[in-house]
Amino acid sequence: MRIDVLPAQNGDCILVEYTPNKYILVDGGYVDTYRNYLLPKLKSIAEADGVVDVIVVTHIDGDHISGIIKMLEEEELPLRVGEIWYNGYRHVQSVAMVSEEKETVVHKNICKELQKEETKPISARQGCTLSRLITINELPWNSPVAGGIMKGPLSFSFGEATIHILSPNQENIDELERLWRKRLIKDGLLNKAHSEEFWDDAFEFGLSQDMPGFHYHVKPVSMSFDLQNMKDEPYTSDSSATNGSSIAFVLETDGRRVLFLGDAHAETIINSLKQLYGQDKAPYWFDAVKLSHHGSYNNNSPELIGIIATNKWIVSTNGDKYNHPDMATLAHIITCGEEKRIYFNYSLPVCEKMRDDCYHKDYNFEIVTPEEEGNGIQIEL
């Protein structure tokens, strides 16, 4: 298995060759991620007669969804795609109660707030968001659950692999619906049925405003920092309903087991892992783990890190906007267990600092960064 963590700025775009010439694409980063990094790789895969068996769009945030939207806007997809997993509007069945004329006005108002001057306007009847594009491209959608909600805990065979969906759970979906209902109430909508297709745009653009309660490590990384003291920093869980709706899963194939956490909430993952593998069987071994939410401490709790055993941790971020990954997250990883590697898809200042000998006196770990900046990082299993 090969995991290719592409440069996606502060987002995610992960291409997994889980068996020769068969791939799983987890998120698409931003539009530039798609144009500069993902598209050339997809063309190379197509030339080798490879196929992306599934695109997993973990959740609605722009740093995960934008590149996939751009890909599906192409006149022709760059390669064969088997299916897509994504929880969209139709999986959160909030409804409106206004006339069609009023509905159109409110729909436009919701979308207008997030439209930049240089972007094309959103039509009330012709969606330009992911749900509409999935329909246009006639891609099988959430096939493992017959078009329903991809939620955990759920296990199923997928070609030569086994997939275990860990997140979201029903509580996460309900929280997302509550957030959406608040938005509808704010814009004067109540209870009357309306077309799913009509509201795909409003749902995706409206929920993209949900901002999580981020943890910041605002202090510069210093060699005087004590890892044990950093572990004592209080943990507060992420409050974002959209992050909580992230599709997180375990991929098992050819004797390998990898955990992809999207931006999921730690509490959901902990509960699902205990149900899947047994509460008394922790810590649970994985050949690699992609950290949730770019290494944010709000999504990678001490308890979660404590029930995971691995020697390969993966961080996807350029450190922009929110100073990810958090030092408290790294401290818990480094001080938990034996020899380990932490893979970054960008060379960050924190990576160079953590290579200093003072951090390695009591702990055996390695910081792995791209050999050439701008290429991301590849992990072979």
Coordinates of C-alpha atoms in Angstrom, one line a residue:
M1 CA 0.0 0.0 0.0
R2 CA 1.2 3.5 -0.8
I3 CA -0.2 6.7 0.8
D4 CA 0.4 9.9 -1.1
V5 CA -0.3 13.0 1.0
L6 CA -0.4 15.8 -1.5
P7 CA 0.3 19.5 -0.8
A8 CA -3.1 20.8 0.0
Q9 CA -2.2 24.0 1.9
N10 CA -4.1 23.8 5.2
G11 CA -6.4 21.0 3.8
D12 CA -6.4 17.3 2.9
C13 CA -5.9 15.5 -0.3
I14 CA -4.7 11.9 0.1
L15 CA -4.3 9.4 -2.7
V16 CA -4.1 5.8 -1.5
E17 CA -3.0 2.9 -3.8
Y18 CA -4.5 0.2 -1.7
T19 CA -3.8 -2.6 -4.2
P20 CA -1.8 -2.4 -7.5
N21 CA -3.4 0.2 -9.8
K22 CA -6.5 0.6 -7.6
Y23 CA -6.9 3.8 -5.6
I24 CA -8.9 5.5 -3.0
L25 CA -9.0 9.3 -3.1
V26 CA -9.7 11.0 0.3
D27 CA -10.6 14.6 -0.2
G28 CA -9.4 17.0 -2.9
G29 CA -7.9 20.0 -1.1
Y30 CA -8.4 23.4 -2.8
V31 CA -8.7 24.1 -6.5
D32 CA -5.0 24.7 -6.8
T33 CA -4.4 21.4 -5.2
Y34 CA -6.3 19.7 -7.9
R35 CA -4.8 21.6 -10.8
N36 CA -1.2 21.5 -9.7
Y37 CA -0.9 18.1 -7.9
L38 CA -3.9 15.8 -8.1
L39 CA -4.8 16.2 -11.8
P40 CA -1.3 15.2 -13.0
K41 CA -1.3 12.1 -10.8
L42 CA -4.8 11.1 -11.9
K43 CA -3.7 11.4 -15.6
S44 CA -0.7 9.2 -14.9
I45 CA -2.9 6.6 -13.2
A46 CA -5.3 6.7 -16.2
E47 CA -2.4 6.2 -18.6
A48 CA -1.5 3.0 -16.6
D49 CA -5.1 1.9 -16.9
G50 CA -5.6 2.5 -13.2
V51 CA -8.9 3.4 -11.5
V52 CA -10.0 5.4 -8.5
D53 CA -12.5 2.9 -7.0
V54 CA -13.9 5.5 -4.6
I55 CA -13.7 9.2 -3.8
V56 CA -14.3 9.9 -0.1
V57 CA -15.3 13.5 0.6
T58 CA -15.0 13.5 4.3
H59 CA -17.1 16.6 4.9
I60 CA -18.2 20.0 3.5
D61 CA -15.3 22.3 4.4
G62 CA -13.6 24.1 1.5
D63 CA -10.1 22.7 2.3
H64 CA -11.5 19.2 1.6
I65 CA -14.2 19.7 -1.0
S66 CA -13.0 22.4 -3.4
G67 CA -10.7 20.2 -5.5
I68 CA -13.3 17.5 -5.9
I69 CA -15.8 20.1 -7.1
K70 CA -13.3 21.3 -9.7
M71 CA -12.6 17.8 -10.8
L72 CA -16.3 17.0 -11.3
E73 CA -16.7 20.3 -13.3
E74 CA -14.4 19.0 -16.0
E75 CA -16.1 18.2 -19.3
E76 CA -14.7 14.7 -18.9
L77 CA -13.3 13.1 -15.7
P78 CA -9.5 12.5 -16.0
L79 CA -9.9 8.8 -15.2
R80 CA -12.4 6.1 -14.3
V81 CA -14.1 6.7 -10.9
G82 CA -16.1 3.9 -9.4
E83 CA -18.2 5.7 -6.8
I84 CA -18.3 8.6 -4.3
W85 CA -19.0 8.7 -0.6
Y86 CA -20.3 12.0 0.7
N87 CA -23.0 13.0 3.1
G88 CA -24.9 15.9 1.5
Y89 CA -28.2 17.8 1.8
R90 CA -30.4 14.8 1.2
H91 CA -28.9 13.1 4.2
V92 CA -29.9 15.9 6.5
Q93 CA -33.6 16.2 5.9
S94 CA -34.5 19.7 7.1
V95 CA -37.3 21.3 5.1
A96 CA -38.8 24.7 4.3
M97 CA -42.2 26.2 4.4
V98 CA -42.5 29.1 2.0
S99 CA -43.7 29.7 -1.5
E100 CA -41.4 28.7 -4.4
E101 CA -40.8 32.4 -5.1
K102 CA -39.8 33.2 -1.5
E103 CA -37.7 30.0 -1.4
T104 CA -35.7 31.2 -4.4
V105 CA -35.0 34.5 -2.7
V106 CA -33.9 33.0 0.5
H107 CA -31.8 30.4 -1.3
K108 CA -29.9 33.2 -3.2
N109 CA -29.4 35.1 0.0
I110 CA -27.8 32.1 1.8
C111 CA -25.5 31.5 -1.1
K112 CA -24.7 35.2 -1.7
E113 CA -23.0 35.7 1.6
L114 CA -20.2 33.4 0.6
Q115 CA -19.8 34.5 -3.0
K116 CA -16.7 36.4 -3.9
E117 CA -16.9 38.9 -6.7
E118 CA -14.6 36.9 -9.0
T119 CA -16.7 33.7 -8.6
K120 CA -19.6 32.8 -10.8
P121 CA -23.1 33.4 -9.4
I122 CA -25.1 30.4 -8.2
S123 CA -28.2 29.7 -10.1
A124 CA -31.3 28.9 -8.1
R125 CA -32.1 25.9 -10.3
Q126 CA -28.7 24.8 -11.6
G127 CA -26.4 23.8 -8.7
C128 CA -22.7 24.2 -9.0
T129 CA -21.9 22.4 -5.7
L130 CA -20.8 18.8 -5.1
S131 CA -24.2 17.2 -4.7
R132 CA -25.4 18.6 -8.1
L133 CA -22.1 17.6 -9.8
I134 CA -22.3 14.0 -8.5
T135 CA -25.8 13.8 -10.1
I136 CA -24.6 15.3 -13.4
N137 CA -21.7 12.8 -13.6
E138 CA -24.0 9.9 -12.7
L139 CA -21.6 8.6 -10.1
P140 CA -22.8 5.9 -7.7
W141 CA -23.4 7.7 -4.4
N142 CA -23.0 6.1 -1.0
S143 CA -23.4 2.7 -2.6
P144 CA -22.5 0.7 0.5
V145 CA -25.6 2.0 2.3
A146 CA -27.9 2.1 -0.8
G147 CA -27.6 5.9 -1.1
G148 CA -28.2 6.5 2.6
I149 CA -26.0 8.1 5.2
M150 CA -22.4 6.9 5.4
K151 CA -22.2 6.6 9.2
G152 CA -20.6 4.4 11.8
P153 CA -20.0 2.0 13.2
L154 CA -20.3 0.1 9.9
S155 CA -18.1 -2.5 8.3
F156 CA -18.2 -3.9 4.8
S157 CA -16.1 -5.5 2.1
F158 CA -14.8 -3.2 -0.7
G159 CA -13.1 -5.1 -3.5
E160 CA -10.0 -6.6 -2.0
A161 CA -10.3 -4.5 1.1
T162 CA -12.4 -4.1 4.2
I163 CA -13.7 -0.7 5.3
H164 CA -14.8 0.2 8.8
I165 CA -16.7 3.5 9.0
L166 CA -16.1 5.1 12.4
S167 CA -17.6 8.6 11.9
P168 CA -20.0 10.3 11.7
N169 CA -22.4 8.6 14.1
Q170 CA -26.1 9.5 14.3
E171 CA -25.5 12.0 17.0
N172 CA -23.0 13.9 14.7
I173 CA -25.6 13.9 11.9
D174 CA -28.3 15.2 14.2
E175 CA -26.0 18.0 15.4
L176 CA -25.4 18.9 11.7
E177 CA -29.1 19.0 11.1
R178 CA -29.7 21.2 14.2
L179 CA -27.1 23.7 12.8
W180 CA -28.8 23.7 9.4
R181 CA -32.3 24.2 10.9
K182 CA -31.0 27.2 12.8
R183 CA -29.8 28.6 9.5
L184 CA -33.2 28.0 7.9
I185 CA -35.0 29.7 10.8
K186 CA -32.6 32.7 10.6
D187 CA -33.6 33.1 7.0
G188 CA -37.3 32.8 7.6
L189 CA -37.9 29.2 6.6
L190 CA -40.2 26.8 8.5
N191 CA -41.7 23.4 7.6
K192 CA -42.8 22.6 4.0
A193 CA -41.4 20.1 1.6
H194 CA -39.2 21.4 -1.2
S195 CA -36.8 19.9 -3.8
E196 CA -33.6 18.3 -2.6
E197 CA -31.7 19.4 -5.7
F198 CA -32.9 23.0 -5.2
W199 CA -31.2 23.2 -1.8
D200 CA -27.9 21.4 -2.4
D201 CA -26.2 24.7 -3.0
A202 CA -27.7 26.5 0.0
F203 CA -26.8 23.6 2.3
E204 CA -23.2 23.3 1.2
F205 CA -22.5 27.1 1.1
G206 CA -24.5 27.8 4.3
L207 CA -22.8 25.2 6.5
S208 CA -19.3 26.2 5.3
Q209 CA -19.7 29.2 7.7
D210 CA -19.6 26.8 10.7
M211 CA -16.3 27.7 12.5
P212 CA -14.8 25.3 15.0
G213 CA -13.5 26.3 18.4
F214 CA -9.8 26.0 17.4
H215 CA -7.0 25.4 19.8
Y216 CA -4.0 27.7 19.0
H217 CA -0.4 27.1 19.8
V218 CA 0.5 30.8 19.5
K219 CA 3.8 30.6 21.2
P220 CA 6.8 30.0 19.0
V221 CA 8.3 26.5 19.2
S222 CA 11.2 26.7 21.7
M223 CA 13.8 24.2 22.7
S224 CA 13.1 25.0 26.3
F225 CA 9.6 23.5 26.0
D226 CA 9.1 20.4 28.1
L227 CA 7.1 17.7 26.4
Q228 CA 5.7 16.4 29.7
N229 CA 4.5 19.8 30.6
M230 CA 2.8 20.3 27.2
K231 CA 0.9 17.0 27.8
D232 CA -0.7 18.6 30.8
E233 CA -2.4 21.3 28.7
P234 CA -6.2 21.0 29.2
Y235 CA -8.1 19.3 26.4
T236 CA -11.2 20.9 24.9
S237 CA -13.2 19.0 22.2
D238 CA -13.9 20.6 18.8
S239 CA -17.3 22.2 18.7
S240 CA -17.8 22.2 14.9
A241 CA -20.8 20.3 13.7
T242 CA -19.3 20.1 10.2
N243 CA -16.1 18.6 11.4
G244 CA -18.1 16.2 13.5
S245 CA -19.9 15.0 10.3
S246 CA -16.5 13.9 8.8
I247 CA -16.4 10.5 7.3
A248 CA -13.5 8.7 9.1
F249 CA -12.6 5.1 8.4
V250 CA -10.2 2.2 8.8
L251 CA -8.9 0.7 5.6
E252 CA -7.8 -3.0 5.9
T253 CA -6.1 -4.8 3.0
D254 CA -3.2 -7.2 2.4
G255 CA -2.5 -7.5 6.1
R256 CA -2.3 -3.7 6.5
R257 CA -4.6 -1.5 8.6
V258 CA -4.7 2.3 8.2
L259 CA -6.8 4.9 10.1
F260 CA -8.0 8.0 8.2
L261 CA -9.5 10.5 10.6
G262 CA -10.6 13.4 8.4
D263 CA -11.5 16.2 10.7
A264 CA -13.6 13.9 13.0
H265 CA -14.3 14.4 16.7
A266 CA -12.1 12.3 19.0
E267 CA -15.0 11.2 21.1
T268 CA -16.8 9.6 18.1
I269 CA -13.7 7.8 17.0
I270 CA -13.0 6.5 20.5
N271 CA -16.5 5.0 20.8
S272 CA -16.4 3.4 17.4
L273 CA -13.0 1.9 17.9
K274 CA -14.0 0.3 21.1
Q275 CA -17.2 -1.1 19.5
L276 CA -15.2 -2.4 16.5
Y277 CA -12.2 -4.0 18.2
G278 CA -13.4 -4.5 21.8
Q279 CA -13.2 -2.1 24.8
D280 CA -10.6 -4.3 26.6
K281 CA -8.4 -4.8 23.5
A282 CA -6.8 -1.3 23.4
P283 CA -4.4 0.0 22.4
Y284 CA -5.4 -0.8 18.8
W285 CA -2.6 -1.3 16.3
F286 CA -2.5 0.5 12.9
D287 CA 0.2 0.5 10.3
A288 CA -0.4 4.3 9.9
V289 CA -2.7 7.0 11.2
K290 CA -3.7 10.2 9.5
L291 CA -4.3 12.7 12.4
S292 CA -7.6 14.4 12.6
H293 CA -8.0 18.0 11.6
H294 CA -4.4 18.6 10.7
G295 CA -3.1 17.7 14.2
S296 CA -5.4 20.1 16.1
Y297 CA -5.4 19.2 19.8
N298 CA -9.2 19.7 19.8
N299 CA -9.6 16.7 17.6
N300 CA -6.8 14.4 18.9
S301 CA -7.5 14.0 22.6
P302 CA -5.0 12.3 25.0
E303 CA -7.5 9.5 25.3
L304 CA -7.6 8.9 21.5
I305 CA -3.9 9.0 21.1
G306 CA -3.6 6.7 24.1
I307 CA -5.7 3.9 22.6
I308 CA -3.9 4.0 19.3
A309 CA -0.7 2.0 18.7
T310 CA 1.3 2.9 15.6
N311 CA 4.8 3.9 14.5
K312 CA 3.6 6.1 11.6
W313 CA 1.6 9.3 12.3
I314 CA 0.6 11.5 9.3
V315 CA 0.1 15.3 9.5
S316 CA -1.5 17.1 6.5
T317 CA -1.1 20.9 6.7
N318 CA 1.2 23.8 5.7
G319 CA 0.6 25.4 9.1
D320 CA -1.3 28.3 7.7
K321 CA -4.3 30.0 9.4
Y322 CA -4.5 28.0 12.6
N323 CA -0.9 27.1 13.4
H324 CA -1.5 23.4 13.1
P325 CA -0.4 20.9 14.3
D326 CA -0.7 21.8 17.9
M327 CA 2.4 21.1 20.1
A328 CA 0.2 19.4 22.7
T329 CA -0.8 16.8 20.1
L330 CA 2.8 16.2 19.1
A331 CA 3.8 15.9 22.8
H332 CA 1.3 13.2 23.4
I333 CA 2.4 11.3 20.3
I334 CA 6.1 11.5 21.0
T335 CA 5.8 10.5 24.7
C336 CA 3.4 7.6 24.1
G337 CA 5.0 4.3 23.1
E338 CA 8.3 3.3 21.4
E339 CA 10.0 4.3 18.2
K340 CA 7.8 6.3 15.8
R341 CA 7.8 8.5 12.8
I342 CA 5.7 11.6 12.2
Y343 CA 5.2 12.4 8.5
F344 CA 4.5 15.9 7.3
N345 CA 3.5 16.9 3.8
Y346 CA 5.2 20.3 4.3
S347 CA 8.5 21.2 5.9
L348 CA 7.3 23.4 8.8
P349 CA 9.3 25.4 11.4
V350 CA 8.1 23.0 14.0
C351 CA 9.7 20.1 12.1
E352 CA 13.1 21.6 12.2
K353 CA 12.8 22.5 15.9
M354 CA 11.7 19.0 16.8
R355 CA 14.8 17.5 15.2
D356 CA 17.0 19.2 17.9
D357 CA 18.8 16.7 20.1
C358 CA 17.2 18.1 23.2
Y359 CA 13.9 16.5 22.2
H360 CA 15.5 13.1 21.6
K361 CA 17.2 12.5 24.9
D362 CA 14.3 10.6 26.4
Y363 CA 12.2 9.8 23.4
N364 CA 12.9 7.9 20.2
F365 CA 11.1 9.5 17.2
E366 CA 11.8 10.8 13.7
I367 CA 10.4 13.8 11.9
V368 CA 9.9 13.0 8.2
T369 CA 9.4 15.8 5.7
P370 CA 9.3 16.0 1.9
E371 CA 12.7 15.6 0.2
E372 CA 11.7 18.4 -2.2
E373 CA 9.2 21.0 -1.0
G374 CA 6.0 21.0 -3.0
N375 CA 5.9 17.3 -3.6
G376 CA 4.0 16.2 -0.5
I377 CA 5.0 13.0 1.2
Q378 CA 4.7 9.3 0.3
I379 CA 4.4 6.5 2.8
E380 CA 5.0 2.9 1.7
L381 CA 3.5 0.1 3.8

